[in-house]
């Protein structure tokens, strides 16, 4: 995390363009992991991030916008970390490996664990009614990999968006319900099965 800046008086707040977004998102992460999403307010966030509320509202109109950016940042970090470790002889193998790695990493994400524990209704909105920005980014990444795999012949023909959606739906099921079905001790074995399922599904 970024080091916290020295406290500033309300009379001399930092200029808006001098405040790194991660400073605010780090503060939001700390609050949500402690209190849950319902415990996050713009006033508390401004105090934690050591910025004025006026400055905060110039970038985020409400708590929902902050949380959306926070989840997007967290999942981007997971994708970046996973991509550094992957190998594969084909794009299909890379796609499957990336998905399985992301599933295992997402389960360990403190932010997601806290939201599942304290604010499951927040996740229900994005699982049942609409796609969020994080989901949009994940779909686009999977679509690109699927199209590359189709071009090289390692991925089955078909609409890339439909195939990507099917992959992501399976992934989220294994993230959120896997622990309840098999317990923590069998998650590695379960993820191996996910890899087999995705490979068979995507193979031409």
PDB file of C-alpha atoms in Angstrom:
ATOM      1  CA  UNK A   1       0.000   0.000   0.000  1.00  0.00           C
ATOM      2  CA  UNK A   2       1.026   3.585  -0.519  1.00  0.00           C
ATOM      3  CA  UNK A   3       2.407   5.411   2.499  1.00  0.00           C
ATOM      4  CA  UNK A   4      -0.102   7.756   4.044  1.00  0.00           C
ATOM      5  CA  UNK A   5       0.554  11.458   3.470  1.00  0.00           C
ATOM      6  CA  UNK A   6       0.881  13.851   6.352  1.00  0.00           C
ATOM      7  CA  UNK A   7      -2.365  15.207   7.712  1.00  0.00           C
ATOM      8  CA  UNK A   8      -3.517  18.434   6.082  1.00  0.00           C
ATOM      9  CA  UNK A   9      -5.905  21.030   7.339  1.00  0.00           C
ATOM     10  CA  UNK A  10      -9.297  21.521   5.753  1.00  0.00           C
ATOM     11  CA  UNK A  11      -8.159  24.993   4.661  1.00  0.00           C
ATOM     12  CA  UNK A  12      -5.321  23.683   2.479  1.00  0.00           C
ATOM     13  CA  UNK A  13      -6.436  20.446   0.785  1.00  0.00           C
ATOM     14  CA  UNK A  14      -4.273  18.927  -1.881  1.00  0.00           C
ATOM     15  CA  UNK A  15      -5.087  19.834  -5.454  1.00  0.00           C
ATOM     16  CA  UNK A  16      -7.408  17.314  -7.071  1.00  0.00           C
ATOM     17  CA  UNK A  17      -4.955  16.332  -9.786  1.00  0.00           C
ATOM     18  CA  UNK A  18      -2.215  15.759  -7.173  1.00  0.00           C
ATOM     19  CA  UNK A  19      -4.088  12.941  -5.410  1.00  0.00           C
ATOM     20  CA  UNK A  20      -3.294   9.469  -6.780  1.00  0.00           C
ATOM     21  CA  UNK A  21      -6.473   7.409  -7.226  1.00  0.00           C
ATOM     22  CA  UNK A  22      -4.782   4.507  -5.441  1.00  0.00           C
ATOM     23  CA  UNK A  23      -4.583   6.649  -2.312  1.00  0.00           C
ATOM     24  CA  UNK A  24      -8.373   6.745  -2.165  1.00  0.00           C
ATOM     25  CA  UNK A  25      -8.820   3.133  -3.271  1.00  0.00           C
ATOM     26  CA  UNK A  26      -6.337   1.926  -0.657  1.00  0.00           C
ATOM     27  CA  UNK A  27      -8.354   3.759   1.968  1.00  0.00           C
ATOM     28  CA  UNK A  28     -11.593   2.224   0.646  1.00  0.00           C
ATOM     29  CA  UNK A  29      -9.990  -1.231   0.706  1.00  0.00           C
ATOM     30  CA  UNK A  30      -9.040  -0.809   4.365  1.00  0.00           C
ATOM     31  CA  UNK A  31     -12.536   0.324   5.345  1.00  0.00           C
ATOM     32  CA  UNK A  32     -14.375  -2.393   3.412  1.00  0.00           C
ATOM     33  CA  UNK A  33     -12.106  -5.135   4.773  1.00  0.00           C
ATOM     34  CA  UNK A  34     -12.818  -3.869   8.281  1.00  0.00           C
ATOM     35  CA  UNK A  35     -16.514  -2.956   8.114  1.00  0.00           C
ATOM     36  CA  UNK A  36     -17.900  -4.232   4.838  1.00  0.00           C
ATOM     37  CA  UNK A  37     -19.381  -2.181   2.023  1.00  0.00           C
ATOM     38  CA  UNK A  38     -22.251  -0.973   4.193  1.00  0.00           C
ATOM     39  CA  UNK A  39     -19.671   0.501   6.553  1.00  0.00           C
ATOM     40  CA  UNK A  40     -18.129   2.633   3.814  1.00  0.00           C
ATOM     41  CA  UNK A  41     -19.249   6.259   3.647  1.00  0.00           C
ATOM     42  CA  UNK A  42     -17.839   9.098   1.610  1.00  0.00           C
ATOM     43  CA  UNK A  43     -17.152  11.069   4.802  1.00  0.00           C
ATOM     44  CA  UNK A  44     -15.163   8.227   6.378  1.00  0.00           C
ATOM     45  CA  UNK A  45     -13.388   7.576   3.109  1.00  0.00           C
ATOM     46  CA  UNK A  46     -12.302  11.210   2.818  1.00  0.00           C
ATOM     47  CA  UNK A  47     -10.894  11.086   6.353  1.00  0.00           C
ATOM     48  CA  UNK A  48      -9.112   7.778   5.795  1.00  0.00           C
ATOM     49  CA  UNK A  49      -7.618   8.946   2.498  1.00  0.00           C
ATOM     50  CA  UNK A  50      -6.805  12.397   3.954  1.00  0.00           C
ATOM     51  CA  UNK A  51      -8.581  14.319   1.214  1.00  0.00           C
ATOM     52  CA  UNK A  52     -11.501  16.721   1.314  1.00  0.00           C
ATOM     53  CA  UNK A  53     -14.971  15.425   0.527  1.00  0.00           C
ATOM     54  CA  UNK A  54     -15.241  17.983  -2.273  1.00  0.00           C
ATOM     55  CA  UNK A  55     -12.138  16.501  -3.862  1.00  0.00           C
ATOM     56  CA  UNK A  56     -13.518  12.997  -3.473  1.00  0.00           C
ATOM     57  CA  UNK A  57     -16.825  13.874  -5.130  1.00  0.00           C
ATOM     58  CA  UNK A  58     -15.048  15.322  -8.165  1.00  0.00           C
ATOM     59  CA  UNK A  59     -13.978  11.805  -9.126  1.00  0.00           C
ATOM     60  CA  UNK A  60     -16.577   9.525  -7.509  1.00  0.00           C
ATOM     61  CA  UNK A  61     -20.208  10.604  -7.163  1.00  0.00           C
ATOM     62  CA  UNK A  62     -21.006   7.942  -4.566  1.00  0.00           C
ATOM     63  CA  UNK A  63     -19.761   4.904  -2.660  1.00  0.00           C
ATOM     64  CA  UNK A  64     -20.921   2.556  -5.431  1.00  0.00           C
ATOM     65  CA  UNK A  65     -18.542   4.210  -7.885  1.00  0.00           C
ATOM     66  CA  UNK A  66     -15.630   3.863  -5.477  1.00  0.00           C
ATOM     67  CA  UNK A  67     -16.386   0.186  -4.848  1.00  0.00           C
ATOM     68  CA  UNK A  68     -16.697  -0.502  -8.578  1.00  0.00           C
ATOM     69  CA  UNK A  69     -13.267   1.025  -9.214  1.00  0.00           C
ATOM     70  CA  UNK A  70     -11.843  -0.841  -6.237  1.00  0.00           C
ATOM     71  CA  UNK A  71     -13.012  -4.225  -7.526  1.00  0.00           C
ATOM     72  CA  UNK A  72     -11.793  -3.379 -11.020  1.00  0.00           C
ATOM     73  CA  UNK A  73      -8.348  -2.541  -9.645  1.00  0.00           C
ATOM     74  CA  UNK A  74      -8.175  -5.692  -7.535  1.00  0.00           C
ATOM     75  CA  UNK A  75      -9.091  -8.005 -10.398  1.00  0.00           C
ATOM     76  CA  UNK A  76      -6.730  -6.242 -12.787  1.00  0.00           C
ATOM     77  CA  UNK A  77      -3.988  -6.983 -10.300  1.00  0.00           C
ATOM     78  CA  UNK A  78      -4.943 -10.656 -10.215  1.00  0.00           C
ATOM     79  CA  UNK A  79      -4.927 -10.878 -14.005  1.00  0.00           C
ATOM     80  CA  UNK A  80      -1.547  -9.167 -14.251  1.00  0.00           C
ATOM     81  CA  UNK A  81      -0.023 -11.487 -11.648  1.00  0.00           C
ATOM     82  CA  UNK A  82      -1.521 -14.582 -13.264  1.00  0.00           C
ATOM     83  CA  UNK A  83      -0.335 -13.657 -16.759  1.00  0.00           C
ATOM     84  CA  UNK A  84       3.274 -13.466 -15.534  1.00  0.00           C
ATOM     85  CA  UNK A  85       3.276 -17.101 -14.455  1.00  0.00           C
ATOM     86  CA  UNK A  86       1.513 -18.823 -17.337  1.00  0.00           C
ATOM     87  CA  UNK A  87       2.937 -21.108 -19.982  1.00  0.00           C
ATOM     88  CA  UNK A  88       1.238 -23.168 -22.628  1.00  0.00           C
ATOM     89  CA  UNK A  89       1.814 -24.718 -26.003  1.00  0.00           C
ATOM     90  CA  UNK A  90      -1.460 -23.296 -27.287  1.00  0.00           C
ATOM     91  CA  UNK A  91      -3.675 -20.317 -26.594  1.00  0.00           C
ATOM     92  CA  UNK A  92      -6.283 -22.719 -25.235  1.00  0.00           C
ATOM     93  CA  UNK A  93      -3.847 -23.971 -22.625  1.00  0.00           C
ATOM     94  CA  UNK A  94      -2.970 -20.400 -21.649  1.00  0.00           C
ATOM     95  CA  UNK A  95      -6.658 -19.459 -21.398  1.00  0.00           C
ATOM     96  CA  UNK A  96      -7.479 -22.474 -19.247  1.00  0.00           C
ATOM     97  CA  UNK A  97      -4.445 -21.916 -17.035  1.00  0.00           C
ATOM     98  CA  UNK A  98      -5.276 -18.238 -16.621  1.00  0.00           C
ATOM     99  CA  UNK A  99      -8.876 -18.993 -15.660  1.00  0.00           C
ATOM    100  CA  UNK A 100      -7.983 -21.654 -13.113  1.00  0.00           C
ATOM    101  CA  UNK A 101      -5.267 -19.454 -11.601  1.00  0.00           C
ATOM    102  CA  UNK A 102      -7.694 -16.538 -11.370  1.00  0.00           C
ATOM    103  CA  UNK A 103     -10.294 -18.716  -9.652  1.00  0.00           C
ATOM    104  CA  UNK A 104      -7.843 -19.827  -6.976  1.00  0.00           C
ATOM    105  CA  UNK A 105      -6.506 -16.300  -6.496  1.00  0.00           C
ATOM    106  CA  UNK A 106      -9.958 -14.719  -6.337  1.00  0.00           C
ATOM    107  CA  UNK A 107     -10.979 -17.022  -3.486  1.00  0.00           C
ATOM    108  CA  UNK A 108      -8.023 -15.702  -1.476  1.00  0.00           C
ATOM    109  CA  UNK A 109      -8.736 -12.049  -2.217  1.00  0.00           C
ATOM    110  CA  UNK A 110      -9.372 -10.346   1.160  1.00  0.00           C
ATOM    111  CA  UNK A 111     -11.756  -7.833  -0.388  1.00  0.00           C
ATOM    112  CA  UNK A 112     -13.923 -10.535  -1.964  1.00  0.00           C
ATOM    113  CA  UNK A 113     -13.853 -12.680   1.171  1.00  0.00           C
ATOM    114  CA  UNK A 114     -15.099  -9.773   3.255  1.00  0.00           C
ATOM    115  CA  UNK A 115     -17.874  -8.900   0.818  1.00  0.00           C
ATOM    116  CA  UNK A 116     -19.024 -12.536   0.647  1.00  0.00           C
ATOM    117  CA  UNK A 117     -19.079 -12.621   4.432  1.00  0.00           C
ATOM    118  CA  UNK A 118     -20.760  -9.273   5.117  1.00  0.00           C
ATOM    119  CA  UNK A 119     -22.414  -7.990   1.922  1.00  0.00           C
ATOM    120  CA  UNK A 120     -23.432 -10.913  -0.324  1.00  0.00           C
ATOM    121  CA  UNK A 121     -26.304  -8.854  -1.725  1.00  0.00           C
ATOM    122  CA  UNK A 122     -23.709  -6.619  -3.397  1.00  0.00           C
ATOM    123  CA  UNK A 123     -22.442  -9.589  -5.398  1.00  0.00           C
ATOM    124  CA  UNK A 124     -25.965 -10.778  -6.149  1.00  0.00           C
ATOM    125  CA  UNK A 125     -26.635  -7.597  -8.107  1.00  0.00           C
ATOM    126  CA  UNK A 126     -23.782  -8.347 -10.497  1.00  0.00           C
ATOM    127  CA  UNK A 127     -24.393 -12.076 -10.665  1.00  0.00           C
ATOM    128  CA  UNK A 128     -28.147 -11.900 -11.234  1.00  0.00           C
ATOM    129  CA  UNK A 129     -29.019  -8.569 -12.833  1.00  0.00           C
ATOM    130  CA  UNK A 130     -26.151  -6.832 -14.601  1.00  0.00           C
ATOM    131  CA  UNK A 131     -22.485  -7.000 -15.474  1.00  0.00           C
ATOM    132  CA  UNK A 132     -20.070  -4.684 -13.718  1.00  0.00           C
ATOM    133  CA  UNK A 133     -16.899  -3.132 -15.064  1.00  0.00           C
ATOM    134  CA  UNK A 134     -14.725  -5.946 -13.713  1.00  0.00           C
ATOM    135  CA  UNK A 135     -16.886  -8.492 -15.504  1.00  0.00           C
ATOM    136  CA  UNK A 136     -16.741  -6.488 -18.728  1.00  0.00           C
ATOM    137  CA  UNK A 137     -12.940  -6.454 -18.595  1.00  0.00           C
ATOM    138  CA  UNK A 138     -12.769 -10.181 -17.883  1.00  0.00           C
ATOM    139  CA  UNK A 139     -15.132 -10.943 -20.767  1.00  0.00           C
ATOM    140  CA  UNK A 140     -13.043  -8.829 -23.160  1.00  0.00           C
ATOM    141  CA  UNK A 141      -9.835 -10.582 -22.096  1.00  0.00           C
ATOM    142  CA  UNK A 142     -11.389 -14.010 -22.590  1.00  0.00           C
ATOM    143  CA  UNK A 143     -12.877 -12.975 -25.938  1.00  0.00           C
ATOM    144  CA  UNK A 144      -9.458 -11.876 -27.193  1.00  0.00           C
ATOM    145  CA  UNK A 145      -7.861 -15.137 -26.089  1.00  0.00           C
ATOM    146  CA  UNK A 146     -10.664 -17.183 -27.629  1.00  0.00           C
ATOM    147  CA  UNK A 147     -10.339 -15.372 -30.960  1.00  0.00           C
ATOM    148  CA  UNK A 148      -6.574 -15.906 -30.911  1.00  0.00           C
ATOM    149  CA  UNK A 149      -7.127 -19.568 -30.115  1.00  0.00           C
ATOM    150  CA  UNK A 150      -9.653 -19.910 -32.901  1.00  0.00           C
ATOM    151  CA  UNK A 151      -7.196 -18.328 -35.328  1.00  0.00           C
ATOM    152  CA  UNK A 152      -4.483 -20.839 -34.406  1.00  0.00           C
ATOM    153  CA  UNK A 153      -6.954 -23.751 -34.341  1.00  0.00           C
ATOM    154  CA  UNK A 154      -6.694 -24.640 -30.634  1.00  0.00           C
ATOM    155  CA  UNK A 155     -10.153 -23.312 -29.659  1.00  0.00           C
ATOM    156  CA  UNK A 156     -13.483 -24.497 -31.040  1.00  0.00           C
ATOM    157  CA  UNK A 157     -15.402 -22.310 -33.500  1.00  0.00           C
ATOM    158  CA  UNK A 158     -18.244 -20.219 -32.174  1.00  0.00           C
ATOM    159  CA  UNK A 159     -19.254 -16.782 -30.991  1.00  0.00           C
ATOM    160  CA  UNK A 160     -16.373 -15.517 -28.854  1.00  0.00           C
ATOM    161  CA  UNK A 161     -18.664 -13.586 -26.518  1.00  0.00           C
ATOM    162  CA  UNK A 162     -20.839 -16.642 -25.820  1.00  0.00           C
ATOM    163  CA  UNK A 163     -17.820 -18.861 -25.258  1.00  0.00           C
ATOM    164  CA  UNK A 164     -16.162 -16.264 -23.011  1.00  0.00           C
ATOM    165  CA  UNK A 165     -19.371 -15.874 -21.012  1.00  0.00           C
ATOM    166  CA  UNK A 166     -19.614 -19.631 -20.508  1.00  0.00           C
ATOM    167  CA  UNK A 167     -16.017 -19.764 -19.278  1.00  0.00           C
ATOM    168  CA  UNK A 168     -16.562 -16.882 -16.861  1.00  0.00           C
ATOM    169  CA  UNK A 169     -19.839 -18.288 -15.533  1.00  0.00           C
ATOM    170  CA  UNK A 170     -18.079 -21.548 -14.709  1.00  0.00           C
ATOM    171  CA  UNK A 171     -15.202 -19.662 -13.120  1.00  0.00           C
ATOM    172  CA  UNK A 172     -17.439 -17.609 -10.838  1.00  0.00           C
ATOM    173  CA  UNK A 173     -19.340 -20.706  -9.785  1.00  0.00           C
ATOM    174  CA  UNK A 174     -16.088 -22.354  -8.692  1.00  0.00           C
ATOM    175  CA  UNK A 175     -14.970 -19.177  -6.889  1.00  0.00           C
ATOM    176  CA  UNK A 176     -18.133 -18.544  -4.911  1.00  0.00           C
ATOM    177  CA  UNK A 177     -19.653 -21.979  -4.343  1.00  0.00           C
ATOM    178  CA  UNK A 178     -16.647 -24.291  -4.558  1.00  0.00           C
ATOM    179  CA  UNK A 179     -15.741 -23.952  -0.856  1.00  0.00           C
ATOM    180  CA  UNK A 180     -19.315 -24.741   0.194  1.00  0.00           C
ATOM    181  CA  UNK A 181     -19.466 -27.859  -1.976  1.00  0.00           C
ATOM    182  CA  UNK A 182     -16.122 -29.520  -1.241  1.00  0.00           C
ATOM    183  CA  UNK A 183     -14.572 -27.636   1.684  1.00  0.00           C
ATOM    184  CA  UNK A 184     -11.250 -25.839   1.749  1.00  0.00           C
ATOM    185  CA  UNK A 185      -9.149 -29.019   1.778  1.00  0.00           C
ATOM    186  CA  UNK A 186     -10.339 -30.197  -1.654  1.00  0.00           C
ATOM    187  CA  UNK A 187     -10.207 -26.907  -3.556  1.00  0.00           C
ATOM    188  CA  UNK A 188      -6.974 -27.718  -5.402  1.00  0.00           C
ATOM    189  CA  UNK A 189      -8.484 -30.950  -6.683  1.00  0.00           C
ATOM    190  CA  UNK A 190     -11.660 -29.114  -7.619  1.00  0.00           C
ATOM    191  CA  UNK A 191      -9.669 -26.549  -9.598  1.00  0.00           C
ATOM    192  CA  UNK A 192      -7.943 -29.378 -11.489  1.00  0.00           C
ATOM    193  CA  UNK A 193     -11.397 -30.593 -12.500  1.00  0.00           C
ATOM    194  CA  UNK A 194     -12.300 -27.066 -13.623  1.00  0.00           C
ATOM    195  CA  UNK A 195      -9.234 -27.058 -15.843  1.00  0.00           C
ATOM    196  CA  UNK A 196     -10.304 -30.381 -17.389  1.00  0.00           C
ATOM    197  CA  UNK A 197     -13.844 -29.099 -17.937  1.00  0.00           C
ATOM    198  CA  UNK A 198     -12.711 -25.897 -19.624  1.00  0.00           C
ATOM    199  CA  UNK A 199     -10.153 -27.676 -21.787  1.00  0.00           C
ATOM    200  CA  UNK A 200     -12.751 -30.165 -23.003  1.00  0.00           C
ATOM    201  CA  UNK A 201     -15.285 -27.397 -23.595  1.00  0.00           C
ATOM    202  CA  UNK A 202     -12.893 -25.220 -25.628  1.00  0.00           C
ATOM    203  CA  UNK A 203     -11.152 -27.967 -27.585  1.00  0.00           C
ATOM    204  CA  UNK A 204     -12.106 -28.091 -31.299  1.00  0.00           C
TER     205      UNK A 204
END
